[in-house]
Amino acid sequence: MSIKEYPAKFKAYIKSLTWRDLLNFIIDQWFLECLGIAILIAYLVPNLGKKGGWIAAQYSIIYVCPALIFFISGLTMDTKVLMQSAALYRIHLVAQIMSYLYTSMFFFAFSYAALAANNKNLSLAVLGGFILLGCTPTTIGSNVVFTRSAHGNHAATLIEVTIANLLSPVLSPALISMYMSSSNAWGELRPAGGTGGYQALYRSVFEQLGLTVFVPLFVGQVIRYFATKPVIWVTEKFKINKFSSVFLILIMWSTFSSCFATGAFKSLTPQSTGLVLMLDFGLYWFFLFSTLVVTRGSRKLHSKNKYLESILNFFRFNKRDTIAICYVVPAKTPALGVPLINALYANHPDISDQTRQILQIPIILYQIEQLCFSSSSIPFFRRWVRDEEEAAQLEADDKARSEKPGDADIERLGESSNSSSTEVAGSENDEHVGNDLEEPEKLQAA
């Protein structure tokens, strides 16, 4: 189909839509709609979901909801698949290098360019917040939820988010110090590097990972192992995976409640707000498409040089693994970004509470945009991976048939024996019928 035919095809498609199609589209976007309602509630009643608020969200939301997400992952994930994904070292290297070095490099480049412009309407804390955003690890809960919904390798995503958050206490402060040392213009935003702050960061990270990832995942796997059939029936019958999205909405509601309660948004100039929204939008899609190019574009490149071909082959992934990497690389988490900021500037004499809140704004706004964009990309990835799913299903069916030749032979022997017995029975019946017909003739002759 040529490019000129697209407008006519699009008009025909629009005319073919019915009210039922529109209703189905609205229902499919329930996540974004509920997220919008949650943000509105956070704006109207910020004290309800903020940290230290009426429901103590720092415990009831920040710990409980991620724990429930990974408990559901433990219930619905096959242990063998999880172990196989843990052995995929190529995914680990590509995802972690791109997530930390690749993304942080671009965030720093744009922040430094804006700093060099010397625009007084741009807040220095906002520009520093972009550098902090680029150095934070990928999200824990949302990546697993979206990868599963997009039919990607969510077991690989679970491994990647765990590795990324374990590396964060070491890599993130080192990268931030390196970027902030590039110019004296960063001034007070250069971290003081207090040991107590880093110790608090390590303790917070490992405590959060243990209580929200490892323990609930292990419990879910144990329950699945000892009650496999009931667990599979319950998860499929009641659509347990949908609850992960609900818990994710609650996490974002608490994050926005804390931000609205501190009044951090009010302190921004319109220029700073516009820069944050524009860069968050542009960089997320740039990271997503560039990740697709790296992981799938290498399939179309070939070289006669065996060393170059081996390098290209290192970046070649199937579609399910590519989906996992595409959700891991662009995503950034405020769950560790905010503690990271508090730890880096805990003993800093020149950083006020309001400045700390402004440093968090790029992270928080990026989180809401990435949730919207990640959710909207799910239908595309589902259609894109469909051919691999069908091919994998056909291969599994063929393998199941080849593993049970005895049963097929028994069935064929049973069918042949039944047909032969039917033929024998039929011939015997014919003989009896013939004898019955001959007996009246003999009687008449007598």
Short mmCIF file of C-alpha atoms in Angstrom, two decimals, residues 3-422:
data_model
loop_
_atom_site.label_atom_id
_atom_site.label_comp_id
_atom_site.label_asym_id
_atom_site.label_seq_id
_atom_site.Cartn_x
_atom_site.Cartn_y
_atom_site.Cartn_z
CA ILE A 3 1.60 6.44 1.23
CA LYS A 4 -1.12 8.20 -0.79
CA GLU A 5 -3.62 5.49 0.13
CA TYR A 6 -3.21 5.96 3.89
CA PRO A 7 -5.60 8.97 4.27
CA ALA A 8 -8.41 7.13 2.43
CA LYS A 9 -7.80 3.98 4.47
CA PHE A 10 -7.81 6.00 7.68
CA LYS A 11 -11.11 7.72 6.80
CA ALA A 12 -12.67 4.36 5.94
CA TYR A 13 -11.48 2.98 9.26
CA ILE A 14 -12.94 5.94 11.19
CA LYS A 15 -16.31 5.53 9.44
CA SER A 16 -16.37 1.81 10.26
CA LEU A 17 -16.04 2.46 14.01
CA THR A 18 -19.14 1.94 16.13
CA TRP A 19 -20.09 3.03 19.62
CA ARG A 20 -19.14 -0.44 20.86
CA ASP A 21 -15.61 0.03 19.53
CA LEU A 22 -15.38 3.35 21.34
CA LEU A 23 -16.64 1.74 24.55
CA ASN A 24 -14.08 -1.06 24.29
CA PHE A 25 -11.31 1.50 23.78
CA ILE A 26 -12.40 3.40 26.89
CA ILE A 27 -12.45 0.17 28.90
CA ASP A 28 -8.99 -0.81 27.63
CA GLN A 29 -7.58 2.50 28.91
CA TRP A 30 -8.87 1.93 32.45
CA PHE A 31 -5.37 2.18 33.92
CA LEU A 32 -4.76 5.73 32.69
CA GLU A 33 -8.28 6.80 33.66
CA CYS A 34 -7.90 5.47 37.20
CA LEU A 35 -4.45 7.05 37.43
CA GLY A 36 -5.94 10.43 36.51
CA ILE A 37 -8.59 10.04 39.22
CA ALA A 38 -5.88 9.10 41.74
CA ILE A 39 -3.86 12.23 40.89
CA LEU A 40 -6.99 14.39 41.27
CA ILE A 41 -7.65 12.89 44.72
CA ALA A 42 -4.00 13.50 45.65
CA TYR A 43 -4.40 17.15 44.66
CA LEU A 44 -7.66 17.63 46.56
CA VAL A 45 -6.71 15.65 49.70
CA PRO A 46 -2.89 15.48 49.84
CA ASN A 47 -2.74 14.65 53.55
CA LEU A 48 -4.53 11.35 52.97
CA GLY A 49 -1.84 9.59 50.94
CA LYS A 50 1.35 11.50 51.74
CA LYS A 51 4.22 9.98 53.68
CA GLY A 52 3.48 10.46 57.35
CA GLY A 53 -0.15 11.29 56.51
CA TRP A 54 -3.44 9.94 57.76
CA ILE A 55 -2.88 6.34 56.60
CA ALA A 56 0.92 6.27 57.14
CA ALA A 57 1.57 5.72 53.44
CA GLN A 58 5.31 5.26 54.01
CA TYR A 59 4.36 1.80 55.31
CA SER A 60 0.83 0.99 54.14
CA ILE A 61 1.52 1.96 50.49
CA ILE A 62 5.27 2.14 49.87
CA TYR A 63 5.94 -1.30 51.36
CA VAL A 64 2.66 -3.19 51.14
CA CYS A 65 1.75 -2.47 47.51
CA PRO A 66 5.12 -3.45 45.94
CA ALA A 67 5.17 -6.54 48.15
CA LEU A 68 1.75 -7.57 46.84
CA ILE A 69 2.89 -6.98 43.24
CA PHE A 70 5.84 -9.35 43.65
CA PHE A 71 3.76 -11.85 45.62
CA ILE A 72 1.44 -12.04 42.61
CA SER A 73 4.50 -12.44 40.37
CA GLY A 74 5.62 -15.35 42.53
CA LEU A 75 2.21 -16.99 42.25
CA THR A 76 1.90 -16.61 38.48
CA MET A 77 5.50 -17.25 37.39
CA ASP A 78 6.94 -20.69 36.65
CA THR A 79 10.10 -21.31 38.70
CA LYS A 80 11.85 -22.96 35.76
CA VAL A 81 11.21 -19.91 33.59
CA LEU A 82 12.52 -17.62 36.34
CA MET A 83 15.75 -19.60 36.64
CA GLN A 84 16.22 -19.65 32.87
CA SER A 85 15.84 -15.88 32.76
CA ALA A 86 18.42 -15.47 35.53
CA ALA A 87 20.97 -17.21 33.29
CA LEU A 88 20.48 -14.79 30.35
CA TYR A 89 23.68 -12.81 30.89
CA ARG A 90 23.36 -10.89 27.59
CA ILE A 91 20.10 -9.28 28.72
CA HIS A 92 21.67 -8.33 32.05
CA LEU A 93 24.66 -6.61 30.47
CA VAL A 94 22.73 -4.75 27.76
CA ALA A 95 19.88 -3.67 30.06
CA GLN A 96 22.11 -2.47 32.92
CA ILE A 97 24.64 -0.63 30.73
CA MET A 98 21.89 1.17 28.83
CA SER A 99 19.84 1.83 31.98
CA TYR A 100 22.70 3.46 33.90
CA LEU A 101 25.37 4.75 31.50
CA TYR A 102 23.38 5.37 28.32
CA THR A 103 20.40 7.19 29.88
CA SER A 104 22.43 9.18 32.44
CA MET A 105 24.72 10.44 29.67
CA PHE A 106 21.81 12.04 27.78
CA PHE A 107 20.19 13.49 30.91
CA PHE A 108 23.52 15.07 31.84
CA ALA A 109 24.10 16.41 28.30
CA PHE A 110 20.76 18.24 28.20
CA SER A 111 21.15 19.54 31.77
CA TYR A 112 24.64 20.84 31.07
CA ALA A 113 23.49 22.51 27.84
CA ALA A 114 20.66 24.27 29.71
CA LEU A 115 23.12 25.29 32.44
CA ALA A 116 25.53 26.72 29.87
CA ALA A 117 22.68 28.79 28.40
CA ASN A 118 22.66 30.75 31.70
CA ASN A 119 18.91 31.35 31.63
CA LYS A 120 17.83 32.93 34.93
CA ASN A 121 14.29 31.60 34.53
CA LEU A 122 15.55 28.01 34.76
CA SER A 123 15.98 26.68 38.28
CA LEU A 124 19.42 25.25 39.05
CA ALA A 125 17.79 22.66 41.31
CA VAL A 126 15.60 21.45 38.42
CA LEU A 127 18.65 20.99 36.18
CA GLY A 128 20.39 19.11 38.97
CA GLY A 129 17.26 17.01 39.38
CA PHE A 130 17.63 15.85 35.77
CA ILE A 131 21.11 14.52 36.53
CA LEU A 132 19.78 12.73 39.59
CA LEU A 133 16.94 11.34 37.48
CA GLY A 134 19.33 9.91 34.89
CA CYS A 135 21.39 8.15 37.58
CA THR A 136 18.49 6.50 39.42
CA PRO A 137 17.70 2.82 38.79
CA THR A 138 14.75 1.44 36.90
CA THR A 139 11.35 1.03 38.54
CA ILE A 140 10.54 -2.10 40.55
CA GLY A 141 6.81 -2.70 40.25
CA SER A 142 5.60 -0.99 37.08
CA ASN A 143 8.12 -2.67 34.76
CA VAL A 144 7.00 -6.15 35.78
CA VAL A 145 3.33 -5.20 35.46
CA PHE A 146 3.68 -3.64 32.00
CA THR A 147 5.98 -6.35 30.62
CA ARG A 148 3.51 -9.03 31.67
CA SER A 149 0.62 -7.09 30.14
CA ALA A 150 2.55 -6.65 26.88
CA HIS A 151 3.29 -10.42 26.74
CA GLY A 152 7.02 -9.86 27.14
CA ASN A 153 9.52 -11.84 29.19
CA HIS A 154 8.42 -10.56 32.59
CA ALA A 155 10.66 -13.08 34.36
CA ALA A 156 13.67 -11.36 32.77
CA THR A 157 12.25 -7.97 33.77
CA LEU A 158 11.97 -9.13 37.38
CA ILE A 159 15.62 -10.17 37.38
CA GLU A 160 16.68 -6.89 35.75
CA VAL A 161 14.89 -4.61 38.23
CA THR A 162 16.40 -6.58 41.12
CA ILE A 163 19.94 -6.29 39.74
CA ALA A 164 19.49 -2.58 38.95
CA ASN A 165 18.29 -1.71 42.43
CA LEU A 166 21.06 -3.75 44.05
CA LEU A 167 23.64 -1.81 42.01
CA SER A 168 22.07 1.57 42.79
CA PRO A 169 23.76 2.30 46.17
CA VAL A 170 27.16 1.95 44.48
CA LEU A 171 26.63 3.20 40.92
CA SER A 172 24.19 6.08 41.44
CA PRO A 173 26.30 8.17 43.89
CA ALA A 174 29.43 7.57 41.78
CA LEU A 175 27.73 8.73 38.57
CA ILE A 176 26.16 11.77 40.26
CA SER A 177 29.49 12.85 41.74
CA MET A 178 31.17 12.42 38.35
CA TYR A 179 28.59 14.52 36.49
CA MET A 180 28.33 17.21 39.18
CA SER A 181 32.11 17.61 39.22
CA SER A 182 32.08 18.65 35.55
CA SER A 183 31.58 22.33 36.39
CA ASN A 184 31.78 24.67 39.37
CA ALA A 185 28.47 26.15 38.20
CA TRP A 186 26.63 23.35 39.96
CA GLY A 187 27.76 24.95 43.21
CA GLU A 188 25.82 23.78 46.24
CA LEU A 189 24.22 20.89 44.34
CA ARG A 190 27.47 18.93 44.35
CA PRO A 191 26.95 16.18 46.95
CA ALA A 192 28.77 16.49 50.24
CA GLY A 193 29.29 12.72 50.31
CA GLY A 194 28.53 12.13 53.97
CA THR A 195 29.22 8.57 55.08
CA GLY A 196 26.19 8.50 57.30
CA GLY A 197 23.99 9.42 54.37
CA TYR A 198 25.35 6.58 52.24
CA GLN A 199 24.95 4.09 55.08
CA ALA A 200 21.33 5.16 55.44
CA LEU A 201 20.90 4.73 51.68
CA TYR A 202 22.32 1.19 51.75
CA ARG A 203 20.13 0.24 54.68
CA SER A 204 17.03 1.70 53.02
CA VAL A 205 17.70 -0.02 49.68
CA PHE A 206 18.35 -3.50 51.06
CA GLU A 207 15.52 -3.26 53.55
CA GLN A 208 13.10 -2.24 50.82
CA LEU A 209 14.29 -4.95 48.41
CA GLY A 210 14.08 -7.63 51.08
CA LEU A 211 10.58 -6.74 52.27
CA THR A 212 9.04 -5.79 48.92
CA VAL A 213 10.79 -8.13 46.45
CA PHE A 214 12.60 -11.18 47.82
CA VAL A 215 10.31 -12.26 50.67
CA PRO A 216 6.94 -11.92 48.83
CA LEU A 217 8.41 -13.47 45.65
CA PHE A 218 9.75 -16.43 47.63
CA VAL A 219 6.45 -16.93 49.46
CA GLY A 220 4.53 -16.83 46.18
CA GLN A 221 6.86 -19.39 44.60
CA VAL A 222 6.54 -21.73 47.60
CA ILE A 223 2.74 -21.59 47.49
CA ARG A 224 2.77 -22.22 43.73
CA TYR A 225 5.10 -25.23 44.17
CA PHE A 226 2.94 -26.98 46.78
CA ALA A 227 -0.45 -26.05 45.28
CA THR A 228 0.22 -25.64 41.57
CA LYS A 229 -3.18 -26.57 40.14
CA PRO A 230 -5.31 -24.56 42.63
CA VAL A 231 -3.03 -21.52 42.22
CA ILE A 232 -3.23 -21.63 38.42
CA TRP A 233 -7.02 -21.99 38.57
CA VAL A 234 -7.42 -19.06 41.00
CA THR A 235 -5.07 -16.74 39.07
CA GLU A 236 -6.81 -17.43 35.76
CA LYS A 237 -10.35 -17.42 37.17
CA PHE A 238 -10.09 -14.15 39.11
CA LYS A 239 -7.55 -12.36 36.85
CA ILE A 240 -5.08 -11.88 39.69
CA ASN A 241 -2.59 -10.06 37.45
CA LYS A 242 -5.02 -7.12 37.16
CA PHE A 243 -4.54 -6.38 40.85
CA SER A 244 -0.87 -5.53 40.21
CA SER A 245 -1.99 -2.54 38.15
CA VAL A 246 -4.29 -1.40 40.96
CA PHE A 247 -1.44 -1.53 43.48
CA LEU A 248 0.73 0.43 41.08
CA ILE A 249 -1.91 3.18 40.91
CA LEU A 250 -1.92 3.35 44.72
CA ILE A 251 1.87 3.82 44.73
CA MET A 252 1.61 6.74 42.32
CA TRP A 253 -1.27 8.24 44.32
CA SER A 254 0.93 8.29 47.43
CA THR A 255 3.86 9.82 45.51
CA PHE A 256 1.74 12.68 44.16
CA SER A 257 0.10 13.23 47.54
CA SER A 258 3.53 13.86 49.08
CA CYS A 259 4.50 16.20 46.27
CA PHE A 260 1.29 18.25 46.48
CA ALA A 261 1.53 18.38 50.29
CA THR A 262 5.00 19.97 50.22
CA GLY A 263 3.99 22.55 47.60
CA ALA A 264 7.03 21.79 45.44
CA PHE A 265 5.15 22.39 42.18
CA LYS A 266 4.22 25.94 43.17
CA SER A 267 7.85 27.01 43.47
CA LEU A 268 8.63 26.28 39.81
CA THR A 269 8.66 28.93 37.09
CA PRO A 270 6.67 28.23 33.90
CA GLN A 271 9.95 27.90 31.98
CA SER A 272 11.25 25.25 34.37
CA THR A 273 7.97 23.34 34.25
CA GLY A 274 7.91 23.41 30.46
CA LEU A 275 11.52 22.22 30.27
CA VAL A 276 10.81 19.31 32.63
CA LEU A 277 7.75 18.17 30.68
CA MET A 278 9.43 18.55 27.29
CA LEU A 279 12.63 16.73 28.23
CA ASP A 280 10.78 13.95 30.05
CA PHE A 281 8.56 13.40 27.04
CA GLY A 282 11.32 13.52 24.43
CA LEU A 283 13.92 11.48 26.30
CA TYR A 284 11.53 8.68 27.24
CA TRP A 285 10.52 8.03 23.62
CA PHE A 286 14.11 8.46 22.45
CA PHE A 287 15.30 5.80 24.90
CA LEU A 288 12.45 3.48 23.92
CA PHE A 289 13.04 3.68 20.16
CA SER A 290 16.84 3.58 20.46
CA THR A 291 16.53 0.44 22.59
CA LEU A 292 14.39 -1.12 19.85
CA VAL A 293 17.04 -0.20 17.27
CA VAL A 294 19.87 -1.68 19.34
CA THR A 295 18.09 -4.96 20.14
CA ARG A 296 16.32 -5.54 16.82
CA GLY A 297 18.16 -3.46 14.21
CA SER A 298 21.26 -5.64 14.55
CA ARG A 299 19.25 -8.53 13.07
CA LYS A 300 19.32 -6.78 9.69
CA LEU A 301 23.07 -6.14 9.82
CA HIS A 302 25.53 -8.86 8.86
CA SER A 303 29.28 -8.93 8.47
CA LYS A 304 31.75 -11.37 6.97
CA ASN A 305 34.15 -10.53 9.78
CA LYS A 306 33.50 -13.14 12.47
CA TYR A 307 34.45 -10.79 15.31
CA LEU A 308 32.11 -8.05 14.14
CA GLU A 309 29.38 -10.62 13.54
CA SER A 310 29.79 -11.94 17.09
CA ILE A 311 29.41 -8.38 18.42
CA LEU A 312 26.23 -7.89 16.39
CA ASN A 313 24.93 -11.25 17.57
CA PHE A 314 25.45 -10.14 21.18
CA PHE A 315 22.77 -7.46 20.69
CA ARG A 316 20.25 -9.69 18.89
CA PHE A 317 17.22 -10.63 21.00
CA ASN A 318 13.85 -12.17 20.32
CA LYS A 319 10.73 -10.03 20.66
CA ARG A 320 9.78 -11.12 24.18
CA ASP A 321 13.24 -10.28 25.53
CA THR A 322 13.25 -7.01 23.58
CA ILE A 323 9.98 -5.96 25.24
CA ALA A 324 11.54 -6.60 28.65
CA ILE A 325 14.59 -4.48 27.82
CA CYS A 326 12.41 -1.70 26.34
CA TYR A 327 10.52 -1.36 29.62
CA VAL A 328 13.63 -1.56 31.82
CA VAL A 329 15.95 0.94 30.07
CA PRO A 330 13.82 4.16 29.90
CA ALA A 331 12.14 3.75 33.31
CA LYS A 332 13.31 5.53 36.47
CA THR A 333 11.98 5.01 39.97
CA PRO A 334 11.15 7.65 42.59
CA ALA A 335 11.05 4.84 45.17
CA LEU A 336 14.86 4.91 45.28
CA GLY A 337 15.37 8.32 43.64
CA VAL A 338 13.88 10.19 46.60
CA PRO A 339 15.87 8.27 49.28
CA LEU A 340 18.96 8.78 47.12
CA ILE A 341 18.48 12.57 47.18
CA ASN A 342 17.88 12.55 50.94
CA ALA A 343 21.01 10.46 51.51
CA LEU A 344 23.27 12.56 49.26
CA TYR A 345 22.18 15.85 50.83
CA ALA A 346 21.52 14.68 54.38
CA ASN A 347 24.53 16.51 55.88
CA HIS A 348 24.70 19.29 53.28
CA PRO A 349 24.53 22.69 55.05
CA ASP A 350 23.47 24.69 51.98
CA ILE A 351 20.50 22.57 50.83
CA SER A 352 17.09 23.52 52.22
CA ASP A 353 14.01 21.29 52.41
CA GLN A 354 12.41 23.21 49.54
CA THR A 355 15.49 22.65 47.36
CA ARG A 356 15.30 18.90 48.08
CA GLN A 357 11.67 18.90 46.97
CA ILE A 358 12.54 20.75 43.75
CA LEU A 359 15.29 18.20 43.05
CA GLN A 360 12.59 15.51 43.21
CA ILE A 361 10.22 17.17 40.71
CA PRO A 362 11.89 15.87 37.50
CA ILE A 363 11.78 12.34 38.95
CA ILE A 364 8.13 12.59 39.93
CA LEU A 365 6.97 14.13 36.65
CA TYR A 366 9.01 11.62 34.67
CA GLN A 367 7.32 8.83 36.60
CA ILE A 368 3.83 9.95 35.65
CA GLU A 369 4.77 10.43 32.00
CA GLN A 370 6.52 7.07 31.76
CA LEU A 371 3.49 5.35 33.25
CA CYS A 372 1.24 6.91 30.62
CA PHE A 373 3.61 6.12 27.76
CA SER A 374 4.34 2.58 28.97
CA SER A 375 0.64 1.84 29.30
CA SER A 376 -0.12 3.22 25.83
CA SER A 377 2.61 1.07 24.23
CA ILE A 378 1.13 -2.21 25.51
CA PRO A 379 -1.29 -2.79 22.55
CA PHE A 380 1.56 -2.21 20.07
CA PHE A 381 3.84 -4.73 21.75
CA ARG A 382 1.03 -7.29 22.01
CA ARG A 383 0.41 -7.18 18.26
CA TRP A 384 4.13 -7.12 17.53
CA VAL A 385 4.94 -10.27 19.55
CA ARG A 386 1.91 -12.26 18.36
CA ASP A 387 3.76 -14.12 15.58
CA GLU A 388 6.44 -15.37 18.00
CA GLU A 389 3.78 -16.50 20.45
CA GLU A 390 1.96 -18.47 17.74
CA ALA A 391 5.21 -20.02 16.54
CA ALA A 392 6.16 -20.98 20.11
CA GLN A 393 2.72 -22.52 20.66
CA LEU A 394 3.01 -24.60 17.47
CA GLU A 395 6.47 -25.76 18.50
CA ALA A 396 5.19 -26.74 21.95
CA ASP A 397 2.30 -28.69 20.41
CA ASP A 398 4.65 -30.54 18.04
CA LYS A 399 6.99 -31.35 20.90
CA ALA A 400 4.09 -32.67 22.99
CA ARG A 401 3.03 -34.94 20.14
CA SER A 402 6.55 -36.23 19.58
CA GLU A 403 7.06 -36.98 23.26
CA LYS A 404 4.03 -39.36 23.33
CA PRO A 405 4.34 -41.69 20.31
CA GLY A 406 3.21 -44.69 22.33
CA ASP A 407 -0.20 -43.22 23.05
CA ALA A 408 -0.73 -42.37 19.40
CA ASP A 409 0.30 -45.91 18.36
CA ILE A 410 -2.06 -47.41 20.93
CA GLU A 411 -4.90 -45.26 19.63
CA ARG A 412 -4.18 -46.30 16.04
CA LEU A 413 -3.96 -49.97 17.08
CA GLY A 414 -7.19 -49.60 18.96
CA GLU A 415 -8.88 -48.10 15.94
CA SER A 416 -7.58 -50.86 13.65
CA SER A 417 -8.60 -53.58 16.09
CA ASN A 418 -12.03 -52.08 16.42
CA SER A 419 -12.43 -51.93 12.65
CA SER A 420 -11.22 -55.52 12.21
CA SER A 421 -13.52 -56.78 14.95
CA THR A 422 -16.36 -54.92 13.31
#
